[in-house]
Coordinates of C-alpha atoms in Angstrom, one line a residue:
Chain E
M187 CA 41.0 28.7 -5.9
K188 CA 39.6 25.9 -8.0
L189 CA 36.0 26.2 -8.9
L190 CA 35.3 22.5 -9.2
T191 CA 36.7 21.0 -6.0
P192 CA 36.1 17.3 -5.5
D193 CA 33.4 18.0 -2.9
R194 CA 31.5 20.3 -5.3
L195 CA 31.9 17.8 -8.1
R196 CA 30.4 15.2 -5.8
L197 CA 27.4 17.4 -5.3
L198 CA 27.1 18.3 -8.9
V199 CA 26.0 14.9 -10.1
P200 CA 23.0 14.5 -7.8
A201 CA 22.0 18.2 -8.4
L202 CA 22.3 17.7 -12.2
S203 CA 20.3 14.5 -12.2
L204 CA 17.6 16.2 -10.1
A205 CA 17.5 19.1 -12.6
V206 CA 17.4 16.8 -15.6
L207 CA 14.5 14.7 -14.1
L208 CA 12.7 17.9 -13.1
G209 CA 13.0 19.2 -16.6
A210 CA 11.7 16.0 -18.1
V211 CA 8.7 16.0 -15.7
F212 CA 7.9 19.6 -16.6
W213 CA 8.1 18.7 -20.2
L214 CA 5.9 15.6 -19.8
Q215 CA 3.4 17.2 -17.5
P216 CA 3.3 21.1 -17.7
R217 CA 0.7 21.1 -15.0
T218 CA 3.5 20.3 -12.4
M219 CA 5.1 23.7 -13.2
S220 CA 2.9 25.5 -10.7
Y221 CA 2.7 26.1 -6.9
T222 CA 0.4 23.2 -6.2
G223 CA 2.1 21.1 -8.8
L224 CA 5.5 21.4 -7.2
N225 CA 3.9 20.8 -3.8
L226 CA 2.2 17.6 -4.8
L227 CA 5.3 16.5 -6.6
F228 CA 7.5 16.9 -3.5
N229 CA 5.5 16.9 -0.3
L230 CA 5.9 13.2 0.3
A231 CA 9.6 13.7 -0.2
V232 CA 9.9 15.7 3.0
P233 CA 9.6 12.7 5.4
I234 CA 11.8 10.7 3.0
A235 CA 14.4 13.5 3.1
L236 CA 14.3 13.6 6.9
A237 CA 14.7 9.8 7.1
T238 CA 17.6 10.0 4.6
I239 CA 19.3 12.6 6.8
A240 CA 18.8 10.2 9.8
Q241 CA 20.3 7.4 7.8
M242 CA 23.2 9.7 6.9
F243 CA 24.1 10.3 10.5
V244 CA 24.4 6.5 11.0
M245 CA 26.3 6.0 7.8
M246 CA 28.6 8.9 8.8
V247 CA 30.0 6.7 11.6
N248 CA 30.4 3.7 9.2
D249 CA 27.2 1.9 10.2
L250 CA 24.1 1.1 8.4
D251 CA 20.6 1.3 9.9
L252 CA 18.2 -1.4 8.6
S253 CA 15.5 -0.4 11.1
M254 CA 14.8 3.0 9.7
G255 CA 11.5 2.1 8.0
T256 CA 10.0 0.3 10.9
F257 CA 11.2 2.9 13.3
V258 CA 9.6 5.7 11.3
S259 CA 6.4 3.6 11.1
F260 CA 6.5 3.2 14.9
V261 CA 7.0 7.0 15.4
A262 CA 4.1 7.6 13.0
C263 CA 1.9 5.3 15.1
I264 CA 2.9 7.2 18.3
T265 CA 2.2 10.5 16.7
A266 CA -1.2 9.5 15.4
T267 CA -2.3 8.1 18.8
W268 CA -0.5 9.2 22.0
V269 CA 0.7 12.6 20.8
Q270 CA -2.8 13.3 19.7
S271 CA -4.7 12.0 22.8
D272 CA -2.2 12.4 25.6
P273 CA 0.6 14.8 24.5
L274 CA 2.7 14.3 27.7
L275 CA 2.8 10.6 27.1
G276 CA 3.3 11.0 23.4
Y277 CA 6.3 13.4 23.5
G278 CA 7.7 11.4 26.4
A279 CA 7.6 8.2 24.3
L280 CA 9.2 10.1 21.3
A281 CA 12.0 11.3 23.7
L282 CA 12.5 7.7 24.9
C283 CA 12.7 6.6 21.2
I284 CA 15.6 9.0 20.6
A285 CA 17.3 7.8 23.8
A286 CA 16.9 4.3 22.7
Y287 CA 18.5 5.1 19.4
S288 CA 21.5 6.7 21.2
A289 CA 21.7 3.6 23.4
I290 CA 21.7 1.3 20.3
G291 CA 24.7 3.3 19.0
V292 CA 26.5 2.8 22.4
V293 CA 25.8 -0.9 22.5
I294 CA 27.0 -1.4 18.9
Y295 CA 30.3 0.4 19.8
V296 CA 30.9 -1.0 23.2
R297 CA 30.2 -4.6 22.3
Q298 CA 31.7 -4.2 18.8
L299 CA 28.6 -5.7 17.2
P300 CA 27.8 -5.4 13.5
A301 CA 25.4 -2.5 13.2
I302 CA 23.5 -4.3 10.4
V303 CA 22.7 -7.2 12.7
V304 CA 21.6 -5.0 15.7
T305 CA 19.5 -2.7 13.6
L306 CA 17.9 -5.6 11.7
G307 CA 17.0 -7.1 15.1
M308 CA 15.6 -3.7 16.2
S309 CA 13.5 -3.5 13.1
F310 CA 11.4 -6.4 14.4
V311 CA 11.2 -4.8 17.8
W312 CA 10.0 -1.5 16.4
G313 CA 7.6 -3.3 14.0
G314 CA 6.2 -5.3 16.9
L315 CA 5.7 -2.2 19.1
A316 CA 4.0 -0.5 16.2
V317 CA 1.5 -3.3 15.8
L318 CA 0.9 -3.4 19.5
L319 CA 0.2 0.3 19.6
L320 CA -1.9 0.4 16.5
P321 CA -3.2 -3.1 15.5
A322 CA -5.5 -1.8 12.9
P323 CA -4.7 1.3 10.7
G324 CA -6.1 4.5 12.2
G325 CA -5.3 7.3 14.5
S326 CA -5.3 11.0 13.5
A327 CA -2.7 13.6 13.0
P328 CA -2.2 16.3 15.7
D329 CA -3.7 19.5 14.4
W330 CA -0.5 21.6 14.5
I331 CA 1.4 19.0 12.4
R332 CA -1.4 18.8 9.9
A333 CA -1.5 22.6 9.7
M334 CA 2.3 22.7 9.3
M335 CA 2.4 20.1 6.5
T336 CA -0.5 21.7 4.6
A337 CA 0.7 25.3 5.1
K338 CA 0.7 27.4 2.0
P339 CA 3.6 29.9 2.4
P340 CA 3.7 32.7 -0.2
F341 CA 5.5 32.1 -3.6
V342 CA 7.3 28.9 -2.6
P343 CA 5.4 25.7 -1.8
M344 CA 5.9 24.1 1.7
A345 CA 7.7 21.1 0.3
I346 CA 10.4 23.2 -1.2
V347 CA 10.7 25.4 1.9
A348 CA 11.0 22.4 4.1
S349 CA 13.6 20.7 1.9
V350 CA 15.8 23.8 1.7
L351 CA 15.4 24.3 5.5
I352 CA 16.4 20.6 6.2
A353 CA 19.4 20.9 3.9
A354 CA 20.6 24.2 5.3
V355 CA 20.3 23.1 9.0
T356 CA 22.0 19.8 8.5
H357 CA 24.7 21.3 6.2
W358 CA 25.6 23.7 9.0
L359 CA 25.5 20.9 11.6
V360 CA 27.6 18.4 9.7
M361 CA 29.9 20.5 7.5
R362 CA 30.3 23.7 9.5
S363 CA 30.0 22.9 13.2
S364 CA 32.8 21.4 15.3
L365 CA 30.5 18.5 16.3
G366 CA 30.1 17.7 12.6
V367 CA 33.8 17.6 12.1
L368 CA 34.2 15.3 15.0
L369 CA 31.4 12.9 13.8
R370 CA 32.8 12.8 10.3
G371 CA 36.2 12.1 11.8
V372 CA 34.9 9.1 13.7
G373 CA 33.8 7.7 10.3
G374 CA 37.0 8.7 8.6
N375 CA 39.6 7.6 11.0
E376 CA 38.3 6.4 14.4
K377 CA 41.8 5.7 15.8
T378 CA 43.1 9.2 15.1
V379 CA 40.0 10.8 16.7
R380 CA 40.6 8.6 19.8
R381 CA 44.3 9.4 20.0
A382 CA 43.5 13.1 19.7
G383 CA 41.7 12.7 23.0
W384 CA 38.1 12.7 21.9
S385 CA 35.5 10.2 23.3
V386 CA 34.5 8.0 20.3
L387 CA 31.7 6.5 22.5
R388 CA 30.2 10.0 23.1
A389 CA 30.5 10.9 19.4
R390 CA 28.7 7.7 18.3
A391 CA 26.0 8.2 20.9
I392 CA 25.5 11.7 19.6
A393 CA 25.4 10.5 16.0
Y394 CA 22.8 7.9 16.7
A395 CA 20.8 10.3 18.8
L396 CA 20.8 12.8 15.9
A397 CA 19.6 9.9 13.7
G398 CA 16.8 9.3 16.2
V399 CA 15.8 13.0 16.2
F400 CA 15.6 13.2 12.4
A401 CA 13.8 9.8 12.1
V402 CA 11.2 11.0 14.7
L403 CA 10.8 14.2 12.6
A404 CA 10.3 12.0 9.5
G405 CA 7.5 10.0 11.3
M406 CA 5.8 13.1 12.5
T407 CA 5.8 14.9 9.2
L408 CA 4.6 11.7 7.5
V409 CA 1.6 11.6 9.7
G410 CA 1.0 15.3 9.0
L411 CA 0.7 14.4 5.3
T412 CA -1.2 11.1 5.5
T413 CA -3.5 12.2 8.4
S414 CA -3.3 8.8 10.0
A415 CA -0.9 5.9 10.5
D416 CA -0.6 2.2 10.1
A417 CA 2.1 -0.1 11.4
N418 CA 3.6 -0.7 8.0
I419 CA 3.3 2.9 6.7
A420 CA 7.0 3.6 6.1
L421 CA 8.6 0.2 5.5
R422 CA 10.1 1.5 2.2
Y423 CA 12.1 4.1 4.0
T424 CA 14.9 1.7 5.0
L425 CA 16.0 1.2 1.4
L426 CA 14.9 4.7 0.2
S427 CA 17.0 6.4 2.9
I428 CA 20.1 4.3 2.1
A429 CA 19.6 4.9 -1.7
G430 CA 19.1 8.6 -1.0
V431 CA 22.4 9.0 0.9
I432 CA 24.3 7.1 -1.8
L433 CA 22.6 8.9 -4.6
G434 CA 23.4 12.2 -2.9
G435 CA 27.1 11.6 -3.0
G436 CA 27.6 9.8 0.3
E437 CA 29.8 6.7 0.8
F438 CA 29.1 3.6 2.9
I439 CA 32.4 4.1 4.8
G440 CA 34.9 6.8 5.5
G441 CA 32.6 9.5 7.0
R442 CA 32.1 10.9 3.5
V443 CA 28.6 12.3 3.4
S444 CA 26.8 15.3 2.1
P445 CA 23.6 16.6 3.8
I446 CA 22.6 18.7 0.9
G447 CA 23.3 15.8 -1.4
A448 CA 21.2 13.5 0.8
V449 CA 18.2 15.8 0.6
I450 CA 18.7 16.1 -3.2
G451 CA 19.0 12.3 -3.3
A452 CA 15.6 11.9 -1.5
L453 CA 14.0 14.4 -3.9
T454 CA 15.4 12.6 -6.9
L455 CA 14.1 9.2 -5.8
T456 CA 10.6 10.7 -5.3
L457 CA 10.8 12.5 -8.6
A458 CA 12.0 9.3 -10.4
A459 CA 8.8 7.5 -9.4
S460 CA 6.6 10.4 -10.6
F461 CA 8.6 10.6 -13.9
L462 CA 8.0 7.0 -14.6
S463 CA 4.3 7.3 -13.7
F464 CA 3.9 10.3 -16.1
L465 CA 5.6 8.2 -18.8
K466 CA 2.8 5.6 -18.3
I467 CA 5.3 2.8 -18.2
S468 CA 3.6 -0.4 -17.3
P469 CA 3.7 -1.1 -13.6
D470 CA 5.6 -4.4 -14.2
W471 CA 8.5 -2.4 -15.6
Q472 CA 8.3 0.6 -13.3
I473 CA 10.3 -0.9 -10.4
G474 CA 13.0 -2.1 -12.9
A475 CA 13.1 1.4 -14.5
Q476 CA 13.4 3.0 -11.1
G477 CA 16.4 0.8 -10.5
M478 CA 17.9 1.8 -13.9
I479 CA 17.7 5.5 -13.0
L480 CA 19.6 4.7 -9.8
I481 CA 22.2 2.7 -11.7
I482 CA 22.7 5.4 -14.3
V483 CA 23.3 8.1 -11.7
L484 CA 25.7 5.9 -9.7
A485 CA 27.6 5.0 -12.9
V486 CA 28.1 8.6 -13.7
R487 CA 29.4 9.2 -10.2
L488 CA 31.7 6.2 -10.4
A489 CA 33.2 7.6 -13.6
L490 CA 33.7 11.0 -11.9
N491 CA 35.3 9.3 -8.9
R492 CA 37.8 7.5 -11.1
R493 CA 38.7 10.8 -12.7
E494 CA 39.1 12.4 -9.4
Q495 CA 41.4 9.6 -8.2
R496 CA 43.5 9.7 -11.3
G497 CA 43.8 13.5 -10.9
A498 CA 44.9 13.0 -7.3
R499 CA 47.9 10.8 -8.2
P500 CA 51.2 12.6 -8.9
Chain I
M80 CA -27.5 -10.6 -11.1
K81 CA -30.2 -11.3 -13.7
H82 CA -32.7 -9.6 -11.5
A83 CA -30.4 -6.6 -11.0
L84 CA -29.8 -6.5 -14.7
I85 CA -33.5 -6.1 -15.6
L86 CA -34.0 -3.5 -12.9
G87 CA -30.8 -1.7 -14.1
S88 CA -31.8 -1.6 -17.7
L89 CA -35.2 -0.3 -16.6
A90 CA -33.6 2.4 -14.6
L91 CA -31.3 3.2 -17.6
A92 CA -34.3 3.5 -19.9
L93 CA -36.0 5.9 -17.4
M94 CA -32.9 8.1 -17.1
S95 CA -33.0 8.7 -20.9
G96 CA -30.0 9.2 -23.1
S97 CA -29.3 12.8 -22.4
A98 CA -27.3 11.9 -19.2
L99 CA -24.8 9.7 -21.1
A100 CA -22.8 12.1 -23.3
D101 CA -21.5 14.4 -20.6
T102 CA -18.5 12.4 -19.6
A103 CA -17.0 12.0 -23.0
G104 CA -14.2 14.3 -22.2
K105 CA -13.5 12.9 -18.7
K106 CA -10.5 10.9 -17.7
I107 CA -10.6 8.2 -15.0
A108 CA -7.6 6.5 -13.4
L109 CA -7.3 3.3 -11.5
S110 CA -4.9 3.4 -8.5
N111 CA -4.2 -0.2 -7.5
N112 CA -1.9 -1.2 -4.7
Y113 CA -1.1 -4.8 -5.5
A114 CA -1.2 -7.2 -8.5
G115 CA 0.4 -10.3 -7.1
N116 CA -2.4 -12.9 -7.0
S117 CA -5.0 -14.4 -9.4
W118 CA -7.9 -12.3 -8.0
R119 CA -6.0 -9.0 -8.6
Q120 CA -4.9 -10.1 -12.0
A121 CA -8.5 -10.9 -13.0
M122 CA -9.5 -7.6 -11.5
L123 CA -7.0 -5.7 -13.8
Q124 CA -8.0 -7.7 -16.8
S125 CA -11.7 -6.9 -16.2
W126 CA -10.8 -3.2 -15.9
D127 CA -8.9 -3.3 -19.1
K128 CA -11.6 -5.0 -21.0
V129 CA -14.5 -3.0 -19.8
T130 CA -12.8 0.4 -19.9
K131 CA -11.3 -0.2 -23.4
E132 CA -14.8 -0.7 -24.7
A133 CA -16.1 2.4 -22.8
V134 CA -13.3 4.5 -24.2
A135 CA -13.9 3.2 -27.7
A136 CA -17.6 4.0 -27.3
G137 CA -16.7 7.5 -26.3
V138 CA -18.3 7.2 -22.8
V139 CA -15.0 8.5 -21.2
A140 CA -11.8 9.9 -22.7
A141 CA -9.4 7.6 -20.9
A142 CA -9.3 5.0 -18.1
D143 CA -5.7 4.1 -17.3
P144 CA -4.7 1.6 -14.7
F145 CA -1.7 2.3 -12.4
T146 CA -0.3 -0.3 -10.0
T147 CA 2.3 0.4 -7.3
A148 CA 5.2 -1.9 -7.3
E149 CA 5.6 -2.6 -3.6
N150 CA 2.1 -2.6 -2.0
Q151 CA 3.0 0.3 0.3
A152 CA 0.7 3.1 1.5
T153 CA 3.3 5.9 1.1
E154 CA 4.0 4.7 -2.5
Q155 CA 0.3 4.8 -3.3
A156 CA -0.1 8.2 -1.7
A157 CA 2.6 9.5 -4.1
Q158 CA 0.9 7.7 -7.0
I159 CA -2.4 9.4 -6.2
Q160 CA -0.7 12.8 -6.1
N161 CA 0.8 12.1 -9.5
L162 CA -2.6 11.2 -10.8
I163 CA -3.9 14.5 -9.6
L164 CA -1.1 16.3 -11.5
Q165 CA -1.9 14.3 -14.6
G166 CA -5.3 15.9 -14.7
Y167 CA -7.6 12.9 -14.1
D168 CA -11.2 13.8 -13.3
A169 CA -11.8 10.8 -11.2
I170 CA -9.6 8.3 -9.4
V171 CA -10.8 4.8 -8.6
V172 CA -8.7 3.3 -5.7
N173 CA -8.1 -0.1 -4.4
A174 CA -6.2 1.1 -1.3
A175 CA -3.2 -0.4 0.5
S176 CA -4.5 1.0 3.8
P177 CA -7.9 2.3 4.8
T178 CA -6.4 5.3 6.5
A179 CA -2.8 5.9 5.4
I180 CA -3.6 7.4 2.0
N181 CA -6.2 9.8 3.4
G182 CA -3.9 12.8 3.0
A183 CA -3.5 12.1 -0.7
V184 CA -7.2 11.4 -1.1
K185 CA -8.0 14.7 0.6
E186 CA -5.6 16.5 -1.8
A187 CA -7.5 14.9 -4.7
C188 CA -10.9 15.9 -3.4
D189 CA -9.6 19.4 -2.8
A190 CA -8.5 19.5 -6.4
G191 CA -12.1 18.7 -7.4
I192 CA -11.3 15.1 -8.3
I193 CA -13.9 12.3 -7.6
V194 CA -12.4 9.5 -5.6
V195 CA -14.1 6.1 -5.6
S196 CA -12.6 3.4 -3.4
F197 CA -13.5 -0.3 -3.7
D198 CA -12.4 -3.6 -2.1
G199 CA -9.6 -1.9 -0.2
I200 CA -11.7 1.1 0.8
V201 CA -10.5 4.4 2.3
D202 CA -12.2 6.1 5.3
E203 CA -11.6 9.7 4.2
P204 CA -15.2 11.2 4.2
C205 CA -14.8 13.0 0.9
A206 CA -14.3 9.6 -1.0
W207 CA -16.9 7.1 -2.1
R208 CA -16.7 3.6 -0.9
I209 CA -17.9 0.4 -2.6
A210 CA -17.7 -2.1 0.2
V211 CA -18.2 -5.8 0.5
D212 CA -20.7 -6.9 3.0
F213 CA -18.9 -10.1 4.0
A214 CA -21.2 -10.8 6.9
A215 CA -24.1 -10.9 4.6
M216 CA -22.2 -13.2 2.3
G217 CA -21.7 -15.6 5.3
K218 CA -25.3 -15.4 6.2
S219 CA -26.4 -16.1 2.6
E220 CA -24.7 -19.5 2.9
V221 CA -26.9 -20.5 5.9
D222 CA -29.9 -19.1 4.1
Y223 CA -29.2 -21.5 1.2
L224 CA -28.7 -24.5 3.5
K225 CA -32.0 -23.7 5.1
T226 CA -33.8 -24.4 1.8
A227 CA -31.4 -27.2 0.7
L228 CA -31.6 -29.0 4.1
P229 CA -35.0 -28.2 5.6
N230 CA -34.4 -30.7 8.4
G231 CA -31.3 -28.9 9.5
G232 CA -28.3 -30.8 11.0
K233 CA -24.7 -30.5 12.0
L234 CA -22.4 -28.2 10.1
L235 CA -18.6 -27.9 9.8
E236 CA -17.2 -24.4 9.4
I237 CA -14.0 -23.7 7.4
R238 CA -12.6 -20.3 8.2
G239 CA -10.1 -18.2 6.3
L240 CA -6.8 -16.7 7.5
A241 CA -6.8 -16.1 11.2
G242 CA -6.7 -12.5 12.3
V243 CA -7.8 -11.1 9.0
F244 CA -10.8 -8.7 9.0
V245 CA -12.5 -10.6 6.1
D246 CA -12.3 -13.9 8.0
D247 CA -14.0 -12.4 11.1
E248 CA -16.8 -10.8 9.1
I249 CA -17.7 -13.9 7.1
S250 CA -17.6 -16.1 10.2
K251 CA -19.7 -13.6 12.1
G252 CA -22.3 -13.7 9.3
I253 CA -22.4 -17.5 9.3
H254 CA -22.8 -17.7 13.1
A255 CA -25.5 -15.0 13.0
G256 CA -27.3 -17.2 10.4
V257 CA -27.0 -20.3 12.5
A258 CA -28.3 -18.4 15.6
E259 CA -31.4 -17.5 13.6
N260 CA -31.9 -21.1 12.5
P261 CA -31.6 -23.4 15.5
Q262 CA -32.1 -26.5 13.4
F263 CA -28.4 -26.1 12.4
E264 CA -25.5 -26.6 14.7
I265 CA -21.8 -25.9 14.0
V266 CA -20.0 -28.8 15.5
G267 CA -16.4 -28.0 14.3
S268 CA -14.4 -25.1 13.0
V269 CA -11.0 -25.1 11.2
H270 CA -8.9 -22.6 9.5
G271 CA -8.4 -23.3 5.8
D272 CA -6.6 -20.1 4.9
W273 CA -8.6 -19.8 1.7
A274 CA -6.3 -22.4 0.1
Q275 CA -7.4 -25.9 -1.0
D276 CA -4.4 -27.8 0.3
V277 CA -4.6 -26.1 3.7
A278 CA -8.3 -26.7 3.9
Q279 CA -7.9 -30.4 3.0
K280 CA -5.3 -31.0 5.7
A281 CA -7.3 -29.1 8.3
V282 CA -10.6 -30.9 7.5
A283 CA -8.8 -34.3 7.4
G284 CA -7.4 -33.5 10.8
I285 CA -10.7 -32.7 12.5
L286 CA -13.0 -35.3 10.7
P287 CA -12.2 -38.2 13.0
S288 CA -13.4 -36.2 16.0
L289 CA -16.7 -35.2 14.4
P290 CA -20.0 -37.0 14.4
A291 CA -20.8 -39.1 11.3
D292 CA -23.9 -37.0 10.3
I293 CA -22.3 -33.8 9.1
V294 CA -24.9 -32.5 6.6
G295 CA -23.2 -29.3 5.4
V296 CA -19.9 -27.4 5.2
V297 CA -19.9 -23.6 5.3
T298 CA -16.8 -22.1 3.8
Q299 CA -15.2 -18.8 2.8
G300 CA -14.0 -19.6 -0.7
G301 CA -10.9 -21.3 -2.0
D302 CA -11.5 -24.2 0.5
G303 CA -14.5 -26.2 -0.9
Y304 CA -12.5 -28.5 -3.2
G305 CA -10.0 -29.3 -0.4
A306 CA -12.9 -30.1 2.0
A307 CA -14.5 -32.4 -0.6
Q308 CA -11.2 -34.3 -1.0
A309 CA -10.9 -34.7 2.7
F310 CA -14.4 -36.2 3.1
A311 CA -13.8 -38.6 0.1
A312 CA -10.4 -39.7 1.6
A313 CA -12.1 -40.4 5.0
G314 CA -14.7 -42.5 3.2
R315 CA -17.5 -40.4 4.5
P316 CA -20.6 -39.3 2.5
T317 CA -20.2 -35.9 0.9
P318 CA -22.2 -33.2 2.7
V319 CA -23.5 -30.1 1.0
I320 CA -20.3 -28.1 0.6
I321 CA -20.7 -24.4 -0.2
M322 CA -18.2 -23.4 -2.9
G323 CA -16.3 -20.2 -3.4
N324 CA -16.3 -19.6 -7.2
R325 CA -12.8 -21.0 -7.8
Q326 CA -12.4 -23.0 -11.0
D327 CA -11.4 -26.2 -9.3
E328 CA -14.4 -26.0 -7.0
L329 CA -16.8 -25.5 -9.9
A330 CA -15.2 -28.3 -11.9
W331 CA -15.5 -30.7 -9.0
W332 CA -19.2 -29.6 -8.5
K333 CA -19.9 -30.2 -12.1
E334 CA -18.4 -33.6 -12.0
Q335 CA -20.5 -34.6 -9.0
K336 CA -23.6 -33.0 -10.5
D337 CA -23.2 -35.1 -13.6
A338 CA -22.4 -38.3 -11.6
N339 CA -25.0 -38.2 -8.9
G340 CA -27.1 -35.0 -9.1
Y341 CA -25.1 -33.3 -6.3
Q342 CA -26.6 -29.9 -5.3
T343 CA -24.9 -26.9 -3.7
M344 CA -24.3 -23.2 -4.4
S345 CA -21.2 -21.1 -4.7
V346 CA -20.6 -17.5 -3.6
S347 CA -17.8 -15.0 -3.6
I348 CA -16.8 -11.5 -4.7
A349 CA -16.2 -11.1 -8.4
P350 CA -12.8 -9.4 -9.2
G351 CA -14.8 -7.5 -11.8
V352 CA -15.9 -5.2 -9.0
S353 CA -13.3 -2.9 -10.4
T354 CA -15.5 -2.3 -13.3
L355 CA -18.4 -1.5 -11.0
A356 CA -16.2 1.1 -9.4
F357 CA -15.4 2.5 -12.9
W358 CA -19.1 2.9 -13.8
V359 CA -19.9 4.4 -10.4
A360 CA -17.1 7.0 -11.0
Q361 CA -18.5 7.7 -14.4
Q362 CA -22.0 8.1 -13.0
I363 CA -20.7 10.6 -10.4
L364 CA -18.9 12.5 -13.1
D365 CA -22.1 12.5 -15.0
G366 CA -23.7 14.5 -12.2
K367 CA -25.7 11.7 -10.6
E368 CA -26.4 11.9 -6.9
V369 CA -24.6 8.9 -5.4
P370 CA -24.5 7.9 -1.8
K371 CA -21.0 7.8 -0.3
D372 CA -21.3 4.2 0.8
L373 CA -22.4 1.5 -1.6
I374 CA -22.5 -2.3 -1.2
V375 CA -21.1 -4.7 -3.8
P376 CA -23.4 -7.5 -4.8
F377 CA -21.9 -11.0 -4.5
L378 CA -21.4 -13.3 -7.4
R379 CA -23.5 -16.3 -6.7
I380 CA -23.5 -19.4 -8.8
D381 CA -26.4 -21.9 -8.5
Q382 CA -27.3 -25.3 -9.9
D383 CA -28.8 -24.0 -13.1
N384 CA -26.0 -21.5 -14.1
L385 CA -23.1 -23.7 -13.1
E386 CA -22.2 -24.8 -16.6
A387 CA -22.1 -21.4 -18.0
N388 CA -20.0 -20.0 -15.2
L389 CA -17.6 -22.9 -15.3
A390 CA -17.1 -22.5 -19.1
A391 CA -16.3 -18.8 -18.6
T392 CA -13.8 -19.4 -15.8
P393 CA -10.1 -20.0 -16.8
T394 CA -8.3 -23.0 -15.3
G395 CA -6.9 -21.9 -11.9
G396 CA -8.9 -18.7 -12.0
V397 CA -11.9 -17.3 -10.2
A398 CA -15.4 -16.9 -11.7
N399 CA -15.8 -13.4 -12.7
V400 CA -18.4 -10.9 -13.9
E401 CA -17.9 -7.6 -15.5
Y402 CA -20.4 -5.0 -14.5
S403 CA -22.2 -2.7 -17.0
Q404 CA -23.3 0.8 -16.6
A405 CA -26.8 -0.5 -15.9
D406 CA -25.5 -2.7 -13.1
A407 CA -23.8 0.4 -11.5
I408 CA -27.0 2.4 -11.7
A409 CA -28.9 -0.5 -10.1
V410 CA -26.4 -0.6 -7.2
I411 CA -26.5 3.2 -6.8
D412 CA -30.3 3.1 -6.6
G413 CA -30.0 0.4 -4.0
K414 CA -31.9 -2.2 -6.1

């Protein structure tokens, strides 16, 4: 049994980069090395991690979702308004959103449309609906979500518990369950899956529905943290979620994804921003520096991939 | 402002020196959501200038500005949480959203940090708000016209960007002022989007349909120069155009003043309001009782202080004023 299988190596890079960044943050700002410190450092990463997982389900079947940010914003608006005032309508609307996501997956497959175009179009639909629902920033978080997001479990802060939980559940779902194998198969080799007698249509509908479920969770947890919503609250999540999946060892094609990696990727992105802010880098340079961190991590991974391929050849 | 200054220094003298030294070890941070226009740039420069002096004088230990790269609420929420971790005693916020960073603001308050929001204010009750009374600003324009044009007459209104809160508020104030003074009548209204070129086109478009005896133009800032150009191009006499503190507007006014004694006034919000927020935060840290809602004074330029303000305003910029500790105390005391 080899200890460093390619899959583990793939996970090692994001895990190491998170560890290095965390070490640097601890060194720069010892205050973060505490219960509250870790919570403040990572609590906004929880919705990002969920959105990253949602994006991962779409990327797993070789598509890309450009509507993630606006969709999460829309969900946040529903959560801060209907779920709060009229729970039946609110949860109904959220269920409809998930159904809509599944339907989008079906339409993309049946009509053989490019997912980027369809989801880009949908991003305007979600954005428009969000503005209609909440024209001015406002609303309030349902009490139970607020309580959940500000909970203080013993010893380990909520943000860490939630991240581990998300990683564990999705790891089981994607890497261990038979459904996960099927979904990854669709991304890896659709033809083979079809010839083996599976319904690719059904698999893709499920993948998009799962993406919808996790995106809805992202929107709800986000409102739990911010206490209210606005129609543009999560626009960054589109790019963050894609970057998170890639950073965590996922690929754009081939059904090669890693749920644990995706969660780590989301945490790393959040931490990178904090790290730069602790360094007191001028804001003009921060966005570029954030990009540099991404490029460095990806370069390391590329180098490892090359080694892996060279090793695979006879 | 001069009035406020005198009252402020009086208040300062009454407070005695003992209250000043207590904040020497305190650190204040500025959390800013956007830096992409001249107003915000001036705001950051003012902050830099005033706080550097304050730090050098030992009033506070640090006053660092932080700007988010993407003008997004979630990004600013993360930034505020980082500032909490960095151990700042007070955070001055120009917020991306009035509600979406409430969670982070609450975290800061719970950590015992003073949060003062200005310009883009937050509605979390534990934070202080330094708001702009735009309606009062609009009304002050009509109040000026009342004295400048005692006989009243027909007015043209130039509005800002449609659908923006600030536009509605200023316009509301102007209309309230006109309702109180029936000698005035608004005969036309166009959207100038706070930009000279847009305002010029819009005014040029509506002028042919307006009566010849327009006596005044009420504006929102950034549109006065464009309006003046449109009137000149149409060969009409120049009415009293209220200006908005932009350098091009002040330069045009000065030119007219020298040529034919043209009279008007100019009003807008000074970007230096960031420094007012800084001093308010310092006062709160100092233990002063400060009401949660404060109103920013406008920066008004009149015939007699036009030259001084024009000289101090960079080309393409906005007239600015940096507030002092005394100004802040005056605002807190409601003077």
